[in-house]
CSV table of N, CA and C in Angstrom, one decimal:
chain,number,residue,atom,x,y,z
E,1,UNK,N,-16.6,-84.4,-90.9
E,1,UNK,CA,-15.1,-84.6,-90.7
E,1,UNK,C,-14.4,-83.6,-91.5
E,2,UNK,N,-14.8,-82.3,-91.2
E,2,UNK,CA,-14.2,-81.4,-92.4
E,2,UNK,C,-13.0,-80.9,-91.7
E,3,UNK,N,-12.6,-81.0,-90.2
E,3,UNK,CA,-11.5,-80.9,-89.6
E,3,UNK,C,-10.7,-81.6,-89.6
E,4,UNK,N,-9.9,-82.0,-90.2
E,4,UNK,CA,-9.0,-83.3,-90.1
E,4,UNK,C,-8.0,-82.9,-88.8
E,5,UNK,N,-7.4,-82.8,-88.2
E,5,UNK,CA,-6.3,-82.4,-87.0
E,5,UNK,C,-5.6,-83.6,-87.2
E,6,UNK,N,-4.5,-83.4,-88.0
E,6,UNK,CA,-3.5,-84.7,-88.0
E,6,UNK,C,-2.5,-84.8,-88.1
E,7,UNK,N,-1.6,-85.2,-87.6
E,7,UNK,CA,-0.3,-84.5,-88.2
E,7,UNK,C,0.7,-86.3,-88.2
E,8,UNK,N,1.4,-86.0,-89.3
E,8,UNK,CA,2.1,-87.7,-89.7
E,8,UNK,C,3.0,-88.2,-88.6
E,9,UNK,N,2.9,-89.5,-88.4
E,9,UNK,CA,3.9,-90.4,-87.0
E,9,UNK,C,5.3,-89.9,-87.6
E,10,UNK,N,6.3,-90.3,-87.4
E,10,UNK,CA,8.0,-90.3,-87.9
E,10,UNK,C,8.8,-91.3,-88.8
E,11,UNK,N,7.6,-92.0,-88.2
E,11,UNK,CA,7.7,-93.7,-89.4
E,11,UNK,C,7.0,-94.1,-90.4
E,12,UNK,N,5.8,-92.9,-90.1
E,12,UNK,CA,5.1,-93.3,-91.9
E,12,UNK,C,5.6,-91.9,-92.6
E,13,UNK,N,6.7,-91.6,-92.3
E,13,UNK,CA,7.4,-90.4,-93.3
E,13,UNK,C,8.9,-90.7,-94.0
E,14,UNK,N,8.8,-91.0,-95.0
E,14,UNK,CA,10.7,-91.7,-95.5
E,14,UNK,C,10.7,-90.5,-96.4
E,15,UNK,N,12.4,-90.1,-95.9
E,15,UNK,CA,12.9,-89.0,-96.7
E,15,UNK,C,14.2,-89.2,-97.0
E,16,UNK,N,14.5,-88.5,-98.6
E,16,UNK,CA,15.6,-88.5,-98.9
E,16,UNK,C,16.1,-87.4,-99.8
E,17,UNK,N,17.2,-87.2,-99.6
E,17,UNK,CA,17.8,-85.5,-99.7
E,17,UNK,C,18.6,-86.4,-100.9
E,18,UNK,N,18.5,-84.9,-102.1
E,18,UNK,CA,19.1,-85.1,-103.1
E,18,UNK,C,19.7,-83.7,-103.8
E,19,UNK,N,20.3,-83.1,-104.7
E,19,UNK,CA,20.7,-82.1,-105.1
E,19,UNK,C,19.6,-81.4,-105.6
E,20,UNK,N,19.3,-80.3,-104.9
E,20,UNK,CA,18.6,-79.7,-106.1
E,20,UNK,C,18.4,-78.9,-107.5
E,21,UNK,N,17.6,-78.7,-108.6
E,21,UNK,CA,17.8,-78.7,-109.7
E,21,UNK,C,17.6,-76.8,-109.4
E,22,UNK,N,18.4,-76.1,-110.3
E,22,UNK,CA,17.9,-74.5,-110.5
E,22,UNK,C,19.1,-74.0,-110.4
E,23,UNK,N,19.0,-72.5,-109.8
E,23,UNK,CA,20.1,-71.6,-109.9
E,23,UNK,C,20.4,-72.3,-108.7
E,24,UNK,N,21.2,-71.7,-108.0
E,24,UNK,CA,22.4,-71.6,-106.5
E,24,UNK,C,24.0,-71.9,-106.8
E,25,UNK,N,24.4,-71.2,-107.8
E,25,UNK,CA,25.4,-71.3,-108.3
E,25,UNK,C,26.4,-72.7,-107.9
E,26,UNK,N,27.5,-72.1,-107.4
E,26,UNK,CA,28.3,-73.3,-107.4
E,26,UNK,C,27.6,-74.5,-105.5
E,27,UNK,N,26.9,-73.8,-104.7
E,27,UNK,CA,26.2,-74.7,-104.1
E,27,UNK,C,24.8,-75.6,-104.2
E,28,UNK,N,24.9,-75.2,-105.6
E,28,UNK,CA,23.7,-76.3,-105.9
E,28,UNK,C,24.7,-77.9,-106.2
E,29,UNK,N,25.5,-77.4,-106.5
E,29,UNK,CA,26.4,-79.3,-107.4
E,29,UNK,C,27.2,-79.7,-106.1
E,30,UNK,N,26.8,-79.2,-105.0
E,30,UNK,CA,27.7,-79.8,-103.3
E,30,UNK,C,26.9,-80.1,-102.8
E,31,UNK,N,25.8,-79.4,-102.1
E,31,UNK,CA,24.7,-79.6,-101.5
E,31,UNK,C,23.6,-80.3,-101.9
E,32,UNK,N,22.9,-81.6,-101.3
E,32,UNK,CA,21.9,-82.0,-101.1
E,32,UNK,C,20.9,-81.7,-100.3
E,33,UNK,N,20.6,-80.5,-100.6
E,33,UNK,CA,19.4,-79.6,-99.9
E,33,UNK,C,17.7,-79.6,-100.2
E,34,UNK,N,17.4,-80.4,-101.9
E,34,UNK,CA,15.9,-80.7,-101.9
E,34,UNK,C,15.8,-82.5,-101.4
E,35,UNK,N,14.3,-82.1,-100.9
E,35,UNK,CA,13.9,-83.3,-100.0
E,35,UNK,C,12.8,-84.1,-101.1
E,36,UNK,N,12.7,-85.6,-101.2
E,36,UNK,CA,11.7,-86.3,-101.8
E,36,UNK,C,10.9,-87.0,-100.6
E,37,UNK,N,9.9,-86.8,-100.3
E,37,UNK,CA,9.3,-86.8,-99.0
E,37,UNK,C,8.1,-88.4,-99.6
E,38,UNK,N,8.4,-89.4,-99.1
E,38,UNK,CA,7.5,-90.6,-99.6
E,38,UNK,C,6.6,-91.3,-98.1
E,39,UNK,N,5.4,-91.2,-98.5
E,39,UNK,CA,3.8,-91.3,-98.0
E,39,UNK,C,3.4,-92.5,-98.3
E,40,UNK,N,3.3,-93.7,-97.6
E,40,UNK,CA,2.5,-94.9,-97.9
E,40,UNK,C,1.2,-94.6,-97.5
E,41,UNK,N,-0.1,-94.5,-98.3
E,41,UNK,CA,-1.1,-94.1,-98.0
E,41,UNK,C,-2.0,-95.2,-97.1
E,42,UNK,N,-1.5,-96.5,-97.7
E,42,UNK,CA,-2.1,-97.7,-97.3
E,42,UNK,C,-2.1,-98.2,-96.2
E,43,UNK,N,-0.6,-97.8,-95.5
E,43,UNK,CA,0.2,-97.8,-94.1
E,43,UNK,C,0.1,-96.7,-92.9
E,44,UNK,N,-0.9,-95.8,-93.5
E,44,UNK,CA,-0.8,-94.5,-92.4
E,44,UNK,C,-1.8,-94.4,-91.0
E,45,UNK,N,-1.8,-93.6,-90.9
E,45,UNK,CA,-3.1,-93.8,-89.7
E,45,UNK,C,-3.6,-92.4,-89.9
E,46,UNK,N,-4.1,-92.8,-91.3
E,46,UNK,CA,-5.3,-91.9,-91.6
E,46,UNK,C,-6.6,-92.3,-91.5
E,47,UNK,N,-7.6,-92.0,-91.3
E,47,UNK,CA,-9.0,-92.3,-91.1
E,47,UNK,C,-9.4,-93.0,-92.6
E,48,UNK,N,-10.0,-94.2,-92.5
E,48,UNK,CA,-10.2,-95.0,-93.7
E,48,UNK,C,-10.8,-94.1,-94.7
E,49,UNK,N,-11.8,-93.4,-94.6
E,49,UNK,CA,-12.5,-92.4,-95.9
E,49,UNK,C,-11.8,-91.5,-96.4
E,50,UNK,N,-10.4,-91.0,-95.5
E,50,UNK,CA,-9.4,-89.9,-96.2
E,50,UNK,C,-8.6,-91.1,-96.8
E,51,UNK,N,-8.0,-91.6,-96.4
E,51,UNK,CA,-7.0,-92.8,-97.4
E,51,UNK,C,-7.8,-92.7,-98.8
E,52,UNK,N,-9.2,-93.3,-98.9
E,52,UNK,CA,-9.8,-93.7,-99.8
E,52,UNK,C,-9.8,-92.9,-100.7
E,53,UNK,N,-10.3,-91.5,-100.4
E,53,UNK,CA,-10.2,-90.4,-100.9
E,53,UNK,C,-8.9,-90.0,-101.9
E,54,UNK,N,-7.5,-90.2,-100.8
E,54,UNK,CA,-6.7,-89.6,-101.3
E,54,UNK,C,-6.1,-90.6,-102.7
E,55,UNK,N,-6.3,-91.7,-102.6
E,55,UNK,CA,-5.8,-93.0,-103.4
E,55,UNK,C,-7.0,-92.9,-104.7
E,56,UNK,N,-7.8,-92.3,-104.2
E,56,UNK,CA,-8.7,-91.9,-105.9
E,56,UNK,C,-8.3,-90.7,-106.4
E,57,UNK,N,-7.5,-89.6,-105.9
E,57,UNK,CA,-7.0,-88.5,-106.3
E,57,UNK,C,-6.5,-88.8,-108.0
E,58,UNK,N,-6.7,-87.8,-108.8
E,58,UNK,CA,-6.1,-87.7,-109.8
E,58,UNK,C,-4.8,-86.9,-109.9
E,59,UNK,N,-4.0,-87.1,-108.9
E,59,UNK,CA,-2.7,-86.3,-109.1
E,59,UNK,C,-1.3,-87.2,-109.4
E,60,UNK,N,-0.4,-86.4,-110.2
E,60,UNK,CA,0.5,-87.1,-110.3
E,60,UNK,C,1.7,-87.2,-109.2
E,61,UNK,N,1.1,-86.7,-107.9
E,61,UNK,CA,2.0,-86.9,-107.1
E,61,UNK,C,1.8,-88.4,-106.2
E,62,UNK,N,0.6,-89.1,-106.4
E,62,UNK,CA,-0.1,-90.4,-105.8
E,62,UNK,C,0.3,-91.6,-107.1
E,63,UNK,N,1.3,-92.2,-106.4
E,63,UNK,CA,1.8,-93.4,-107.5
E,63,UNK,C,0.9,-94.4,-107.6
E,64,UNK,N,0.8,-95.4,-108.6
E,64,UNK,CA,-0.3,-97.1,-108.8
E,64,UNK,C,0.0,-97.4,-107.2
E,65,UNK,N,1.0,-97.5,-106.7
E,65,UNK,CA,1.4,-98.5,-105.2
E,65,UNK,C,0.4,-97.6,-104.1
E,66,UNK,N,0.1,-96.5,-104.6
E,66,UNK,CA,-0.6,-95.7,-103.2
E,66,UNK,C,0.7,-95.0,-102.3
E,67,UNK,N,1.8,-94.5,-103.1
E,67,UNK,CA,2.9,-93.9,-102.2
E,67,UNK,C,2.9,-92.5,-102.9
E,68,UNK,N,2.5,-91.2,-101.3
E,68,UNK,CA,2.9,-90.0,-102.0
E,68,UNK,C,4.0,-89.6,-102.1
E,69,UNK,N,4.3,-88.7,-103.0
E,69,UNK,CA,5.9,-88.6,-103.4
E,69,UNK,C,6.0,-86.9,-103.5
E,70,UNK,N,6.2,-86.4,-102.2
E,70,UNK,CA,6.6,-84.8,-102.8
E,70,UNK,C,7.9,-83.9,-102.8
E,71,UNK,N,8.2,-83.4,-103.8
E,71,UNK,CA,9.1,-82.9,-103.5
E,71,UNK,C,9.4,-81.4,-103.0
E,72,UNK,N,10.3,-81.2,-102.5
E,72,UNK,CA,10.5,-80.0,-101.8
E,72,UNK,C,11.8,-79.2,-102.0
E,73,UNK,N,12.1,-77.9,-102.5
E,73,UNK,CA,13.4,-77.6,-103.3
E,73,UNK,C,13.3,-76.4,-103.1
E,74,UNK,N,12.3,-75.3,-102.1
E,74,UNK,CA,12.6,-73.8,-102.6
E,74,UNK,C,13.8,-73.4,-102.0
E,75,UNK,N,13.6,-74.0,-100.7
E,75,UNK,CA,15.0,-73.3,-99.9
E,75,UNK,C,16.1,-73.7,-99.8
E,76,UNK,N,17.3,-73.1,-99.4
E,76,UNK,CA,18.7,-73.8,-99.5
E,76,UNK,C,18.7,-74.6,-98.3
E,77,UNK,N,18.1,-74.4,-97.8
E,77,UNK,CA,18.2,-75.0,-96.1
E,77,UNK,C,17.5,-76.5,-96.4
E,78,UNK,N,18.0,-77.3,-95.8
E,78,UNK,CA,17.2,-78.9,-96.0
E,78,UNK,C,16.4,-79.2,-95.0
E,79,UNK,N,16.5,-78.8,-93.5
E,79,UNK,CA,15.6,-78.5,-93.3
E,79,UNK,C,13.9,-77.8,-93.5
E,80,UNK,N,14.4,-77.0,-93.9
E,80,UNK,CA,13.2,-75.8,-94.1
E,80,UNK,C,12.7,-76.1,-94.9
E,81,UNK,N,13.2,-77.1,-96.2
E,81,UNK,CA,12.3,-77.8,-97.5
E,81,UNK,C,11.7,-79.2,-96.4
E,82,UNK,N,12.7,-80.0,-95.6
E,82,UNK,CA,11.7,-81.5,-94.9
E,82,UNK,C,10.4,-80.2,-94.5
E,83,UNK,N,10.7,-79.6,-93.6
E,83,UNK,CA,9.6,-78.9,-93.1
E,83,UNK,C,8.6,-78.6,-94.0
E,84,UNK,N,9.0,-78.2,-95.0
E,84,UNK,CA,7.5,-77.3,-96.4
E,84,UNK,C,6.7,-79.1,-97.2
E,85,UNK,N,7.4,-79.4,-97.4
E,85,UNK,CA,7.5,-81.0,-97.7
E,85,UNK,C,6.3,-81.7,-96.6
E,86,UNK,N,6.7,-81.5,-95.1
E,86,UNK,CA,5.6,-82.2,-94.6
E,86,UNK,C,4.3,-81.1,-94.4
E,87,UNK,N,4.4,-80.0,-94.6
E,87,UNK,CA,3.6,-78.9,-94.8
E,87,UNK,C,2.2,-79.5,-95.6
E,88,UNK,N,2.7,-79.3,-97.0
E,88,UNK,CA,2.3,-80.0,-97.9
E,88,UNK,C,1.5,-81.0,-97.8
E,89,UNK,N,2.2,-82.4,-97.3
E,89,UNK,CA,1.5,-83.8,-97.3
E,89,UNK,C,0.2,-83.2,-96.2
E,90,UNK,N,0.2,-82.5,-95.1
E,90,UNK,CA,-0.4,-82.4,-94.6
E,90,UNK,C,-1.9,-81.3,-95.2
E,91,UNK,N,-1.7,-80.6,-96.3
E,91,UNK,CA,-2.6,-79.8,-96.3
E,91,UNK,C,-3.1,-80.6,-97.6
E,92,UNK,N,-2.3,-81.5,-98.1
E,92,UNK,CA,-3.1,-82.8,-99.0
E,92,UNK,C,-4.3,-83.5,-98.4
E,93,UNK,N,-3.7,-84.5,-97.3
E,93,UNK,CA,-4.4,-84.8,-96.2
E,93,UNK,C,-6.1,-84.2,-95.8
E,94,UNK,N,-5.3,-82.9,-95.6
E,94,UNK,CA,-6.8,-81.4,-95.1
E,94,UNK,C,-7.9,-81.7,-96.2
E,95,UNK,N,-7.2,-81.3,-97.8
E,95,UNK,CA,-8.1,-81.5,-98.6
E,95,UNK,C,-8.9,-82.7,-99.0
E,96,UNK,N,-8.1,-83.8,-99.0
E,96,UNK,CA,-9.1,-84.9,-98.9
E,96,UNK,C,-9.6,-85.3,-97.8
E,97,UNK,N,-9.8,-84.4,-96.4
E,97,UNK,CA,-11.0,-85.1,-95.7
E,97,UNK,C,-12.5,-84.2,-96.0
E,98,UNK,N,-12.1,-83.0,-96.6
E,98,UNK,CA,-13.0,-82.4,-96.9
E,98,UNK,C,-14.1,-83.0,-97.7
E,99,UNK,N,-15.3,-83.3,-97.2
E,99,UNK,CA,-16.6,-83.6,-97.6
E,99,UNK,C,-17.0,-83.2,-98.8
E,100,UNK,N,-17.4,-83.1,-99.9
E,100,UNK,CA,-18.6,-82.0,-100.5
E,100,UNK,C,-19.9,-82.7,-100.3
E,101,UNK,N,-20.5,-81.3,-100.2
E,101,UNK,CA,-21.8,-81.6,-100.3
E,101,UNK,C,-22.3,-82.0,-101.2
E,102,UNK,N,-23.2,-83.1,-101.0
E,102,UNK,CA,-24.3,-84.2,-102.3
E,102,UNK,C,-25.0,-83.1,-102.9
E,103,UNK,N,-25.2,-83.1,-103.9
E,103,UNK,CA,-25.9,-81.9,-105.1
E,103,UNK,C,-27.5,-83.0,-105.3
E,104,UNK,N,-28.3,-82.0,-104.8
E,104,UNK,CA,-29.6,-82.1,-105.5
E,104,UNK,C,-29.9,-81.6,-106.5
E,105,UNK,N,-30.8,-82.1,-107.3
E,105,UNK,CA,-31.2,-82.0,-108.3
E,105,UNK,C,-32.7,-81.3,-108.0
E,106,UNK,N,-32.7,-79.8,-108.5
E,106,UNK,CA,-34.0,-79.4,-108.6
E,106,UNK,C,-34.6,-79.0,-109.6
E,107,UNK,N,-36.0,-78.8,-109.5
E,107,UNK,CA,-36.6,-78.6,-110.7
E,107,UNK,C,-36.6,-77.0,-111.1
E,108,UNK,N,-36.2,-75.9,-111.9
E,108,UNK,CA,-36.8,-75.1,-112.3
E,108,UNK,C,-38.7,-74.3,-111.8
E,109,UNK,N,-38.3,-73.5,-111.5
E,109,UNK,CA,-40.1,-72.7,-111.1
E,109,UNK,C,-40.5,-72.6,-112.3
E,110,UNK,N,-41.8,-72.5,-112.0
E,110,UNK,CA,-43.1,-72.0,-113.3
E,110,UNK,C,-42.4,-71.2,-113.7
E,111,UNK,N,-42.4,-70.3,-112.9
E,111,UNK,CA,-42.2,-68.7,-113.3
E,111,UNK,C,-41.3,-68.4,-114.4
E,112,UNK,N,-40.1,-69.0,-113.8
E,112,UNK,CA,-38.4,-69.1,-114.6
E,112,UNK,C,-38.8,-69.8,-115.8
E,113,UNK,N,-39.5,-71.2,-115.9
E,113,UNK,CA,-39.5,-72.0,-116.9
E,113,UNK,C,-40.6,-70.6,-118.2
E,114,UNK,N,-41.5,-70.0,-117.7
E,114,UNK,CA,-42.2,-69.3,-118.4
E,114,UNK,C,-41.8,-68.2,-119.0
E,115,UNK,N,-40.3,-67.2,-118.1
E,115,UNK,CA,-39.8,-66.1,-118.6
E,115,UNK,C,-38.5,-67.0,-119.7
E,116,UNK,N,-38.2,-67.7,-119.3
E,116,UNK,CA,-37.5,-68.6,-120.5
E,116,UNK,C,-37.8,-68.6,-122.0
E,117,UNK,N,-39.0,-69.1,-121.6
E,117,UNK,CA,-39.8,-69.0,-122.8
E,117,UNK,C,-40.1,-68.2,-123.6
E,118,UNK,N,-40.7,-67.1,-123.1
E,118,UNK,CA,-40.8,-65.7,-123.5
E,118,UNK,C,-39.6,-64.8,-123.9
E,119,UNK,N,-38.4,-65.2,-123.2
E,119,UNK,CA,-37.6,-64.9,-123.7
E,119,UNK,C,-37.1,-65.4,-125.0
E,120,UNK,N,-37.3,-66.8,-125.4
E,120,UNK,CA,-37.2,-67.3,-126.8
E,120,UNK,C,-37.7,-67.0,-127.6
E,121,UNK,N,-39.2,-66.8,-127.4
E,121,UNK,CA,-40.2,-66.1,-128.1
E,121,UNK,C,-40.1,-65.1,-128.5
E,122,UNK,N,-39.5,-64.0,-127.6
E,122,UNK,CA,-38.9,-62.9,-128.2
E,122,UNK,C,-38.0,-62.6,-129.3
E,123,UNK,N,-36.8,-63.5,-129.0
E,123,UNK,CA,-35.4,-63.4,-129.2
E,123,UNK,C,-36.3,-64.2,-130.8
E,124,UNK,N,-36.9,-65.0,-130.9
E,124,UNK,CA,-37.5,-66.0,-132.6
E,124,UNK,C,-37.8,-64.6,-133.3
E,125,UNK,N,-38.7,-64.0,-132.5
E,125,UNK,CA,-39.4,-62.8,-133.3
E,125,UNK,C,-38.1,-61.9,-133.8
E,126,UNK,N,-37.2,-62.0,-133.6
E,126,UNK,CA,-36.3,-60.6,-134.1
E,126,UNK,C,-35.7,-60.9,-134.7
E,127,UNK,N,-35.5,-62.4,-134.5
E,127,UNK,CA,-34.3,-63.6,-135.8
E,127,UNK,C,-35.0,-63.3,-137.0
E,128,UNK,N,-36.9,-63.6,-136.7
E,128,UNK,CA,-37.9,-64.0,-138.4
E,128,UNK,C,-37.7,-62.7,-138.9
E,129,UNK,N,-37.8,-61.3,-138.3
E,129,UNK,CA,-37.7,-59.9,-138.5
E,129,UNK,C,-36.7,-59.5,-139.3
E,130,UNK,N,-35.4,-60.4,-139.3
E,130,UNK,CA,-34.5,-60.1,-140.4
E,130,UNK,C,-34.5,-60.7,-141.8
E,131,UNK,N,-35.3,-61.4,-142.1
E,131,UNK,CA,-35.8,-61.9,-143.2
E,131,UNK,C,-35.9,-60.7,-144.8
E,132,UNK,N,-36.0,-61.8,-145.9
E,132,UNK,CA,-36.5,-60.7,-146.8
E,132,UNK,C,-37.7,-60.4,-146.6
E,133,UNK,N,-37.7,-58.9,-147.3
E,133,UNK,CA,-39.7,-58.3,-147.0
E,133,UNK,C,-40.0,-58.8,-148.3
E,134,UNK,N,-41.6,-59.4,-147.8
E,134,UNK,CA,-42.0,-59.9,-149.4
E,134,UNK,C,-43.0,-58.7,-149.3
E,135,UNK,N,-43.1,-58.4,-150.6
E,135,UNK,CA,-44.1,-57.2,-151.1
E,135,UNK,C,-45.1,-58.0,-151.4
């Protein structure tokens, strides 16, 4: 399931437009152009193993309730931030369906375990070599 193809319903997306913070001179203190885009993870119709996924995330954008919360502020346009905003949730989404592969545990070869060795063996001999010379 490393394809996720999903894109969010209209109703598991709540948005709300607020001023945003930065330069834009006198149309930053008029305009409510950045978007806070809120994600009930528990409520969506995501495939149960990505929910799960995403609700163990260690980010500060996934709240205790399971609600994602992004915000969106580069553009002056309020649209064009809702749009980067659901950009986002969705390439969150991407990343948590992505699988990793289970890691085996292997053993080292003779060979390697032997040149290891020999390598230490070496590397001891040049350490005792700096020693005082006893006459």
């Amino acid at each position: 399931m490393s394809g996720l193809n999903w894109t969010p319903a209209d109703w598991e997306l709540d948005f709300s437009f607020i001023r945003a913070s930065g330069p834009g001179g006198q149309n930053v203190n008029k305009v409510s152009s950045a978007v806070h885009l809120r994600f009930d993870i528990r409520r969506s119709t995501l495939p149960a193993p990505v929910k799960a996924r995403l609700l163990n995330l260690a980010d500060q954008r996934v709240t205790q309730d399971g609600v994602i919360i992004i915000k969106a502020q580069e553009s002056r346009s309020q649209e064009q931030n809702r749009l980067d905003a659901v950009a986002r949730l969705i390439a969150m989404a991407e990343a948590a369906a992505h699988v990793p592969k289970t890691r085996r545990a292997t053993k080292p070869t003779y060979g390697s375990q032997l040149r290891r060795l020999e390598g230490k063996a070496q590397r001891s001999g040049i350490k005792a070599g700096r020693g005082k010379v006893i006459d």
